[in-house]
Amino acid sequence: MQYLRVGAVVVFGSINMDLVVRVTELPRPGATVLGDRLLTIHGGKGANQAAAAARLGAAVRMIGRVGGDAFGAELIAGLKEDGVDTSGISVDQAQPSGAALIVIDGSGQNMITVAPGANSSVGEEDIARLRRGLRPEDVVVVQLELPIQAVMSGIEAARSVGARVILNASPSSALAGMPVPVIEIAIVNQGEAEELRTENLRRGAGALVVTLGAEGSIVYEKDRETRIEPLVVEAVDATGAGDALVGAVAFSLAAGSSLIEAVTLGGAAGAAAVTKLGARPSLPRPEDLKRLFDIELGQRGTRITS
C-alpha cells in the first residue's frame, strides 16, 4: 500500500554525546572490567529519534539544547548531515552538552548512565520554538530525558494546535507516581510498562505500544490487542533499537500509515538497528530495510513488500 506524506515529524528531546566501551561482561557493583577502545558517538534519545525518522525520509525538526562546547557543535553538525532541521536547537553557554556513558557486553546488552548537561535547562524558550510553525498534521515526539515540566508543557503546546503526540516514556522513573498525560500514543519497553503499569498508561494514551525486544511488540488500542511478530537478526548492540523504532513509527504516521502499519515498520527498524554497533550509526536507512527484510519505502510514503 502507498501513503502520501501528510505531516512533518517534530522531536522535542535530548541531545547527547555517547561515550561507549565494549566489554566481555557487564561489571557488577564494585567491580572493574577491562574494555575495548572508547568510542565517541552522537546520541540522546531525542536526537536519535529525529535522525531515525529523517533517514527514512521524513521532514524532521529538532527542538532541544546543547552546550557551548566542542561536543555541542559536533552534535548539531551530525544532525544536519542526517537531514534534520536544527534551527530549533539552542546553544547554552552556561552548560556542557549532555553525555551518556554506555557499556556494552558481548551479547549486545548494555548499561547506560546519562549526564544531562544542557538538556536540564530546556524550558519555556524551547517550548516557544516547538510551537512556532507547528501544524495539526505534524507528529510530535517527546521522551523523558528532559525536565518533566518541560515535557508536559511541550505536550500541551502540541495538543493546543491539534498535532499528534508520541510519548516514549523513557526513562520511566521520571513519570513514576504521576498521571500519564493525555496523548495519542505511548511507547514503552516491557520494564517501563511494568514500572508505570500498563493499565495506567492505557488510561492516558489513546494507544499503547509495548516493545518486547527480540519477541516483537504489542499494540493496545481501545479494546483491541495486536501482536507484532519479531524479525530475527543477529544482535550486535541493542543500544539504538528503541530509538530506531520510535523514529520509524513517527515517520510512518506522518506519512499517513495506520498505527499497526507504523509499529510493524518500527519493529523492522529496531531489528535492523541491533545489527550494528552504536545508537546513531545503527539507525537504518531505506536500503538497510530493503536488504534485510525486503521492505521498500517509497519517496512519498511506505510500501512493505516482504
mmCIF file of C-alpha atoms in Angstrom:
data_model
loop_
_atom_site.group_PDB
_atom_site.id
_atom_site.type_symbol
_atom_site.label_atom_id
_atom_site.label_comp_id
_atom_site.label_asym_id
_atom_site.label_seq_id
_atom_site.Cartn_x
_atom_site.Cartn_y
_atom_site.Cartn_z
ATOM 1 C CA MET A 1 0.000 0.000 0.000
ATOM 2 C CA GLN A 2 1.155 3.548 -0.718
ATOM 3 C CA TYR A 3 0.654 6.548 1.549
ATOM 4 C CA LEU A 4 1.223 10.233 0.929
ATOM 5 C CA ARG A 5 3.212 12.204 3.460
ATOM 6 C CA VAL A 6 0.785 14.489 5.287
ATOM 7 C CA GLY A 7 2.927 15.997 8.025
ATOM 8 C CA ALA A 8 6.351 16.596 9.466
ATOM 9 C CA VAL A 9 7.995 14.991 12.491
ATOM 10 C CA VAL A 10 8.937 17.424 15.284
ATOM 11 C CA VAL A 11 11.135 15.971 18.021
ATOM 12 C CA PHE A 12 11.305 17.720 21.410
ATOM 13 C CA GLY A 13 14.033 15.932 23.306
ATOM 14 C CA SER A 14 17.549 15.265 24.480
ATOM 15 C CA ILE A 15 20.789 15.648 22.562
ATOM 16 C CA ASN A 16 23.841 13.821 23.965
ATOM 17 C CA MET A 17 27.283 12.611 23.114
ATOM 18 C CA ASP A 18 27.568 8.870 23.796
ATOM 19 C CA LEU A 19 30.851 7.571 25.223
ATOM 20 C CA VAL A 20 30.842 3.839 24.501
ATOM 21 C CA VAL A 21 33.048 0.971 25.711
ATOM 22 C CA ARG A 22 32.641 -2.708 24.783
ATOM 23 C CA VAL A 23 33.430 -5.359 27.435
ATOM 24 C CA THR A 24 33.237 -9.138 27.617
ATOM 25 C CA GLU A 25 30.775 -8.941 30.520
ATOM 26 C CA LEU A 26 28.987 -6.094 32.277
ATOM 27 C CA PRO A 27 30.580 -5.083 35.596
ATOM 28 C CA ARG A 28 28.930 -5.976 38.888
ATOM 29 C CA PRO A 29 28.677 -3.300 41.619
ATOM 30 C CA GLY A 30 32.167 -2.503 42.896
ATOM 31 C CA ALA A 31 33.888 -4.467 40.114
ATOM 32 C CA THR A 32 36.297 -3.221 37.435
ATOM 33 C CA VAL A 33 36.410 -4.745 33.975
ATOM 34 C CA LEU A 34 38.712 -4.019 31.060
ATOM 35 C CA GLY A 35 37.085 -2.893 27.844
ATOM 36 C CA ASP A 36 37.850 -2.084 24.237
ATOM 37 C CA ARG A 37 38.721 1.403 22.945
ATOM 38 C CA LEU A 38 36.472 4.338 23.831
ATOM 39 C CA LEU A 39 34.055 5.327 21.058
ATOM 40 C CA THR A 40 32.512 8.814 20.819
ATOM 41 C CA ILE A 41 29.115 8.583 19.108
ATOM 42 C CA HIS A 42 26.324 11.130 18.621
ATOM 43 C CA GLY A 43 23.291 10.250 20.737
ATOM 44 C CA GLY A 44 20.494 11.318 23.060
ATOM 45 C CA LYS A 45 17.038 9.768 22.729
ATOM 46 C CA GLY A 46 15.563 12.853 21.123
ATOM 47 C CA ALA A 47 18.365 13.346 18.621
ATOM 48 C CA ASN A 48 18.464 9.642 17.778
ATOM 49 C CA GLN A 49 14.733 9.539 17.117
ATOM 50 C CA ALA A 50 14.973 12.663 14.955
ATOM 51 C CA ALA A 51 17.819 11.128 12.939
ATOM 52 C CA ALA A 52 15.946 7.820 12.652
ATOM 53 C CA ALA A 53 12.873 9.496 11.150
ATOM 54 C CA ALA A 54 14.957 11.720 8.851
ATOM 55 C CA ARG A 55 16.998 8.805 7.499
ATOM 56 C CA LEU A 56 13.786 7.090 6.447
ATOM 57 C CA GLY A 57 12.631 10.188 4.570
ATOM 58 C CA ALA A 58 10.570 12.295 6.989
ATOM 59 C CA ALA A 59 10.817 16.081 7.162
ATOM 60 C CA VAL A 60 12.153 16.452 10.723
ATOM 61 C CA ARG A 61 12.628 19.443 13.021
ATOM 62 C CA MET A 62 14.621 19.041 16.261
ATOM 63 C CA ILE A 63 13.950 21.149 19.368
ATOM 64 C CA GLY A 64 16.473 20.975 22.229
ATOM 65 C CA ARG A 65 19.721 22.289 23.685
ATOM 66 C CA VAL A 66 23.436 21.587 23.523
ATOM 67 C CA GLY A 67 26.281 23.146 25.485
ATOM 68 C CA GLY A 68 28.678 25.798 24.276
ATOM 69 C CA ASP A 69 31.453 23.257 23.816
ATOM 70 C CA ALA A 70 33.037 21.173 21.069
ATOM 71 C CA PHE A 71 30.541 18.348 21.627
ATOM 72 C CA GLY A 72 27.635 20.764 21.053
ATOM 73 C CA ALA A 73 28.916 21.972 17.694
ATOM 74 C CA GLU A 74 29.622 18.405 16.608
ATOM 75 C CA LEU A 75 26.172 17.192 17.651
ATOM 76 C CA ILE A 76 24.406 19.908 15.659
ATOM 77 C CA ALA A 77 26.575 19.202 12.611
ATOM 78 C CA GLY A 78 25.755 15.488 12.828
ATOM 79 C CA LEU A 79 22.009 16.113 12.846
ATOM 80 C CA LYS A 80 22.338 18.413 9.852
ATOM 81 C CA GLU A 81 24.181 15.659 7.990
ATOM 82 C CA ASP A 82 21.200 13.374 8.595
ATOM 83 C CA GLY A 83 18.865 15.976 7.103
ATOM 84 C CA VAL A 84 17.358 17.240 10.369
ATOM 85 C CA ASP A 85 16.309 20.899 10.620
ATOM 86 C CA THR A 86 18.401 22.135 13.580
ATOM 87 C CA SER A 87 17.102 25.715 13.694
ATOM 88 C CA GLY A 88 15.196 24.840 16.872
ATOM 89 C CA ILE A 89 18.352 23.801 18.769
ATOM 90 C CA SER A 90 19.789 26.442 21.100
ATOM 91 C CA VAL A 91 23.366 26.609 22.398
ATOM 92 C CA ASP A 92 23.534 27.041 26.192
ATOM 93 C CA GLN A 93 26.829 28.720 27.031
ATOM 94 C CA ALA A 94 26.332 28.069 30.757
ATOM 95 C CA GLN A 95 26.101 24.281 30.427
ATOM 96 C CA PRO A 96 28.138 21.426 28.945
ATOM 97 C CA SER A 97 26.481 19.247 26.347
ATOM 98 C CA GLY A 98 24.694 16.187 27.648
ATOM 99 C CA ALA A 99 26.640 12.927 27.691
ATOM 100 C CA ALA A 100 25.826 9.240 28.115
ATOM 101 C CA LEU A 101 28.276 6.641 29.420
ATOM 102 C CA ILE A 102 27.469 3.297 27.776
ATOM 103 C CA VAL A 103 28.991 -0.122 28.479
ATOM 104 C CA ILE A 104 28.090 -2.987 26.107
ATOM 105 C CA ASP A 105 28.809 -6.693 26.613
ATOM 106 C CA GLY A 106 29.455 -9.402 24.049
ATOM 107 C CA SER A 107 25.749 -10.299 23.699
ATOM 108 C CA GLY A 108 24.724 -6.713 22.918
ATOM 109 C CA GLN A 109 23.223 -5.947 26.356
ATOM 110 C CA ASN A 110 24.123 -2.576 27.844
ATOM 111 C CA MET A 111 24.326 -0.346 30.925
ATOM 112 C CA ILE A 112 23.771 3.404 30.452
ATOM 113 C CA THR A 113 24.329 6.423 32.706
ATOM 114 C CA VAL A 114 23.298 9.884 31.454
ATOM 115 C CA ALA A 115 24.701 13.279 32.498
ATOM 116 C CA PRO A 116 22.010 15.654 31.145
ATOM 117 C CA GLY A 117 24.048 18.860 30.913
ATOM 118 C CA ALA A 118 22.277 21.423 28.697
ATOM 119 C CA ASN A 119 19.236 19.146 28.401
ATOM 120 C CA SER A 120 18.425 20.012 32.027
ATOM 121 C CA SER A 121 17.961 23.690 31.067
ATOM 122 C CA VAL A 122 15.278 23.116 28.429
ATOM 123 C CA GLY A 123 12.275 25.296 29.262
ATOM 124 C CA GLU A 124 9.817 27.910 28.028
ATOM 125 C CA GLU A 125 12.049 29.395 25.319
ATOM 126 C CA ASP A 126 12.422 25.952 23.780
ATOM 127 C CA ILE A 127 8.696 25.271 24.021
ATOM 128 C CA ALA A 128 8.070 28.537 22.140
ATOM 129 C CA ARG A 129 10.346 27.228 19.378
ATOM 130 C CA LEU A 130 8.401 23.963 19.390
ATOM 131 C CA ARG A 131 5.106 25.790 18.984
ATOM 132 C CA ARG A 132 6.383 28.011 16.175
ATOM 133 C CA GLY A 133 5.225 26.637 12.812
ATOM 134 C CA LEU A 134 3.606 23.532 14.328
ATOM 135 C CA ARG A 135 0.646 22.196 12.306
ATOM 136 C CA PRO A 136 -2.218 19.827 13.135
ATOM 137 C CA GLU A 137 -0.905 17.290 10.611
ATOM 138 C CA ASP A 138 2.503 17.092 12.323
ATOM 139 C CA VAL A 139 3.649 14.304 14.648
ATOM 140 C CA VAL A 140 5.418 15.500 17.814
ATOM 141 C CA VAL A 141 7.769 13.069 19.577
ATOM 142 C CA VAL A 142 8.795 13.537 23.222
ATOM 143 C CA GLN A 143 10.762 11.437 25.713
ATOM 144 C CA LEU A 144 11.642 11.792 29.417
ATOM 145 C CA GLU A 145 15.319 12.835 29.272
ATOM 146 C CA LEU A 146 14.272 16.499 29.598
ATOM 147 C CA PRO A 147 12.864 18.149 32.771
ATOM 148 C CA ILE A 148 9.427 16.642 33.343
ATOM 149 C CA GLN A 149 7.680 20.033 33.453
ATOM 150 C CA ALA A 150 9.179 20.941 30.086
ATOM 151 C CA VAL A 151 7.933 17.629 28.672
ATOM 152 C CA MET A 152 4.420 18.265 29.994
ATOM 153 C CA SER A 153 4.412 21.826 28.619
ATOM 154 C CA GLY A 154 5.666 20.559 25.263
ATOM 155 C CA ILE A 155 2.821 18.036 25.118
ATOM 156 C CA GLU A 156 0.317 20.786 25.930
ATOM 157 C CA ALA A 157 1.793 23.016 23.203
ATOM 158 C CA ALA A 158 1.489 20.226 20.646
ATOM 159 C CA ARG A 159 -2.070 19.364 21.609
ATOM 160 C CA SER A 160 -3.097 23.047 21.555
ATOM 161 C CA VAL A 161 -2.615 23.089 17.781
ATOM 162 C CA GLY A 162 -4.035 19.596 17.248
ATOM 163 C CA ALA A 163 -0.738 17.829 16.488
ATOM 164 C CA ARG A 164 -0.469 14.139 17.355
ATOM 165 C CA VAL A 165 1.889 13.295 20.226
ATOM 166 C CA ILE A 166 4.064 10.197 20.663
ATOM 167 C CA LEU A 167 5.438 9.841 24.204
ATOM 168 C CA ASN A 168 8.386 7.480 24.518
ATOM 169 C CA ALA A 169 8.137 7.162 28.304
ATOM 170 C CA SER A 170 11.834 6.547 28.883
ATOM 171 C CA PRO A 171 13.434 6.740 31.373
ATOM 172 C CA SER A 172 10.192 5.739 33.061
ATOM 173 C CA SER A 173 11.346 6.812 36.535
ATOM 174 C CA ALA A 174 10.666 10.440 35.570
ATOM 175 C CA LEU A 175 6.944 9.664 35.283
ATOM 176 C CA ALA A 176 6.615 7.165 38.129
ATOM 177 C CA GLY A 177 3.812 8.127 40.509
ATOM 178 C CA MET A 178 2.463 10.794 38.154
ATOM 179 C CA PRO A 179 -0.655 10.677 35.979
ATOM 180 C CA VAL A 180 0.103 9.887 32.360
ATOM 181 C CA PRO A 181 -0.559 12.964 30.195
ATOM 182 C CA VAL A 182 -3.275 12.819 27.556
ATOM 183 C CA ILE A 183 -1.503 11.787 24.356
ATOM 184 C CA GLU A 184 -2.248 9.831 21.213
ATOM 185 C CA ILE A 185 0.446 7.145 21.545
ATOM 186 C CA ALA A 186 2.723 5.949 24.350
ATOM 187 C CA ILE A 187 5.697 3.715 23.520
ATOM 188 C CA VAL A 188 7.473 1.813 26.309
ATOM 189 C CA ASN A 189 9.539 -1.318 26.727
ATOM 190 C CA GLN A 190 8.464 -4.179 28.972
ATOM 191 C CA GLY A 191 10.300 -2.894 32.062
ATOM 192 C CA GLU A 192 8.894 0.611 31.632
ATOM 193 C CA ALA A 193 5.388 -0.795 31.202
ATOM 194 C CA GLU A 194 5.749 -2.667 34.495
ATOM 195 C CA GLU A 195 7.015 0.407 36.368
ATOM 196 C CA LEU A 196 4.325 2.735 35.009
ATOM 197 C CA ARG A 197 1.654 -0.001 34.929
ATOM 198 C CA THR A 198 0.054 -0.894 31.644
ATOM 199 C CA GLU A 199 -3.464 -0.024 32.798
ATOM 200 C CA ASN A 200 -2.306 3.438 33.902
ATOM 201 C CA LEU A 201 -0.643 4.057 30.548
ATOM 202 C CA ARG A 202 -3.757 2.927 28.695
ATOM 203 C CA ARG A 203 -5.885 5.437 30.604
ATOM 204 C CA GLY A 204 -3.703 8.368 29.484
ATOM 205 C CA ALA A 205 -2.851 7.282 25.959
ATOM 206 C CA GLY A 206 -5.161 6.695 23.027
ATOM 207 C CA ALA A 207 -2.921 3.757 22.116
ATOM 208 C CA LEU A 208 -0.100 1.961 23.886
ATOM 209 C CA VAL A 209 2.841 0.180 22.266
ATOM 210 C CA VAL A 210 4.869 -2.171 24.481
ATOM 211 C CA THR A 211 8.111 -3.340 22.896
ATOM 212 C CA LEU A 212 9.375 -6.796 23.862
ATOM 213 C CA GLY A 213 12.876 -6.805 22.387
ATOM 214 C CA ALA A 214 13.513 -9.992 20.436
ATOM 215 C CA GLU A 215 9.874 -11.035 20.972
ATOM 216 C CA GLY A 216 8.357 -8.185 18.953
ATOM 217 C CA SER A 217 5.766 -5.810 20.421
ATOM 218 C CA ILE A 218 2.123 -5.488 21.457
ATOM 219 C CA VAL A 219 -0.187 -2.666 20.389
ATOM 220 C CA TYR A 220 -3.155 -1.835 22.645
ATOM 221 C CA GLU A 221 -5.898 0.259 21.007
ATOM 222 C CA LYS A 222 -9.138 0.658 22.966
ATOM 223 C CA ASP A 223 -10.401 -2.922 23.384
ATOM 224 C CA ARG A 224 -8.103 -4.389 20.727
ATOM 225 C CA GLU A 225 -4.731 -6.025 21.338
ATOM 226 C CA THR A 226 -2.439 -6.713 18.348
ATOM 227 C CA ARG A 227 0.772 -8.706 18.496
ATOM 228 C CA ILE A 228 3.549 -7.587 16.120
ATOM 229 C CA GLU A 229 5.808 -10.539 15.461
ATOM 230 C CA PRO A 230 9.605 -10.018 15.604
ATOM 231 C CA LEU A 231 12.066 -10.144 12.742
ATOM 232 C CA VAL A 232 15.038 -12.379 13.531
ATOM 233 C CA VAL A 233 18.538 -10.900 13.172
ATOM 234 C CA GLU A 234 21.973 -11.445 14.701
ATOM 235 C CA ALA A 235 22.256 -8.908 17.543
ATOM 236 C CA VAL A 236 25.431 -6.855 17.947
ATOM 237 C CA ASP A 237 24.283 -3.882 20.074
ATOM 238 C CA ALA A 238 20.770 -3.165 21.349
ATOM 239 C CA THR A 239 21.507 0.474 22.279
ATOM 240 C CA GLY A 240 19.716 2.177 19.368
ATOM 241 C CA ALA A 241 16.845 -0.257 18.813
ATOM 242 C CA GLY A 242 14.182 1.611 20.763
ATOM 243 C CA ASP A 243 15.052 4.958 19.182
ATOM 244 C CA ALA A 244 15.019 3.412 15.706
ATOM 245 C CA LEU A 245 11.548 2.016 16.395
ATOM 246 C CA VAL A 246 10.158 5.322 17.705
ATOM 247 C CA GLY A 247 11.615 7.291 14.804
ATOM 248 C CA ALA A 248 10.201 4.843 12.275
ATOM 249 C CA VAL A 249 6.757 4.937 13.900
ATOM 250 C CA ALA A 250 6.780 8.755 13.737
ATOM 251 C CA PHE A 251 7.910 8.699 10.104
ATOM 252 C CA SER A 252 5.217 6.216 9.139
ATOM 253 C CA LEU A 253 2.399 8.034 10.963
ATOM 254 C CA ALA A 254 3.433 11.343 9.405
ATOM 255 C CA ALA A 255 3.269 9.573 6.030
ATOM 256 C CA GLY A 256 -0.354 8.593 6.677
ATOM 257 C CA SER A 257 0.044 4.982 7.806
ATOM 258 C CA SER A 258 -2.153 3.297 10.395
ATOM 259 C CA LEU A 259 -0.677 2.640 13.831
ATOM 260 C CA ILE A 260 -0.328 -1.110 13.177
ATOM 261 C CA GLU A 261 1.496 -0.434 9.920
ATOM 262 C CA ALA A 262 3.698 2.127 11.678
ATOM 263 C CA VAL A 263 4.633 -0.217 14.529
ATOM 264 C CA THR A 264 5.322 -3.032 12.059
ATOM 265 C CA LEU A 265 7.780 -0.758 10.272
ATOM 266 C CA GLY A 266 9.149 0.330 13.654
ATOM 267 C CA GLY A 267 9.848 -3.287 14.568
ATOM 268 C CA ALA A 268 11.802 -3.736 11.358
ATOM 269 C CA ALA A 269 13.801 -0.566 12.016
ATOM 270 C CA GLY A 270 14.564 -1.689 15.566
ATOM 271 C CA ALA A 271 15.664 -5.113 14.364
ATOM 272 C CA ALA A 272 17.921 -3.550 11.749
ATOM 273 C CA ALA A 273 19.457 -1.277 14.395
ATOM 274 C CA VAL A 274 20.682 -4.129 16.605
ATOM 275 C CA THR A 275 22.853 -5.469 13.782
ATOM 276 C CA LYS A 276 25.340 -2.571 14.142
ATOM 277 C CA LEU A 277 27.367 -1.022 16.989
ATOM 278 C CA GLY A 278 26.351 2.353 18.414
ATOM 279 C CA ALA A 279 22.973 4.073 18.630
ATOM 280 C CA ARG A 280 23.333 6.663 15.862
ATOM 281 C CA PRO A 281 25.416 4.602 13.396
ATOM 282 C CA SER A 282 22.921 1.740 13.666
ATOM 283 C CA LEU A 283 19.823 3.749 12.699
ATOM 284 C CA PRO A 284 18.693 2.223 9.406
ATOM 285 C CA ARG A 285 18.253 3.847 6.028
ATOM 286 C CA PRO A 286 15.767 2.628 3.413
ATOM 287 C CA GLU A 287 18.429 0.493 1.737
ATOM 288 C CA ASP A 288 19.061 -1.350 5.039
ATOM 289 C CA LEU A 289 15.390 -2.279 5.364
ATOM 290 C CA LYS A 290 15.318 -3.409 1.736
ATOM 291 C CA ARG A 291 18.463 -5.524 2.124
ATOM 292 C CA LEU A 292 17.493 -7.146 5.418
ATOM 293 C CA PHE A 293 13.723 -7.525 5.121
ATOM 294 C CA ASP A 294 12.702 -6.621 1.563
ATOM 295 C CA ILE A 295 10.829 -3.575 2.875
ATOM 296 C CA GLU A 296 10.569 -0.695 0.432
ATOM 297 C CA LEU A 297 9.947 2.918 1.403
ATOM 298 C CA GLY A 298 8.606 4.966 -1.472
ATOM 299 C CA GLN A 299 9.636 8.595 -1.789
ATOM 300 C CA ARG A 300 6.148 9.716 -0.761
ATOM 301 C CA GLY A 301 5.165 7.021 1.666
ATOM 302 C CA THR A 302 5.633 3.476 2.916
ATOM 303 C CA ARG A 303 5.300 0.241 0.994
ATOM 304 C CA ILE A 304 6.080 -3.105 2.590
ATOM 305 C CA THR A 305 6.809 -5.880 0.099
ATOM 306 C CA SER A 306 8.005 -8.635 2.404
#
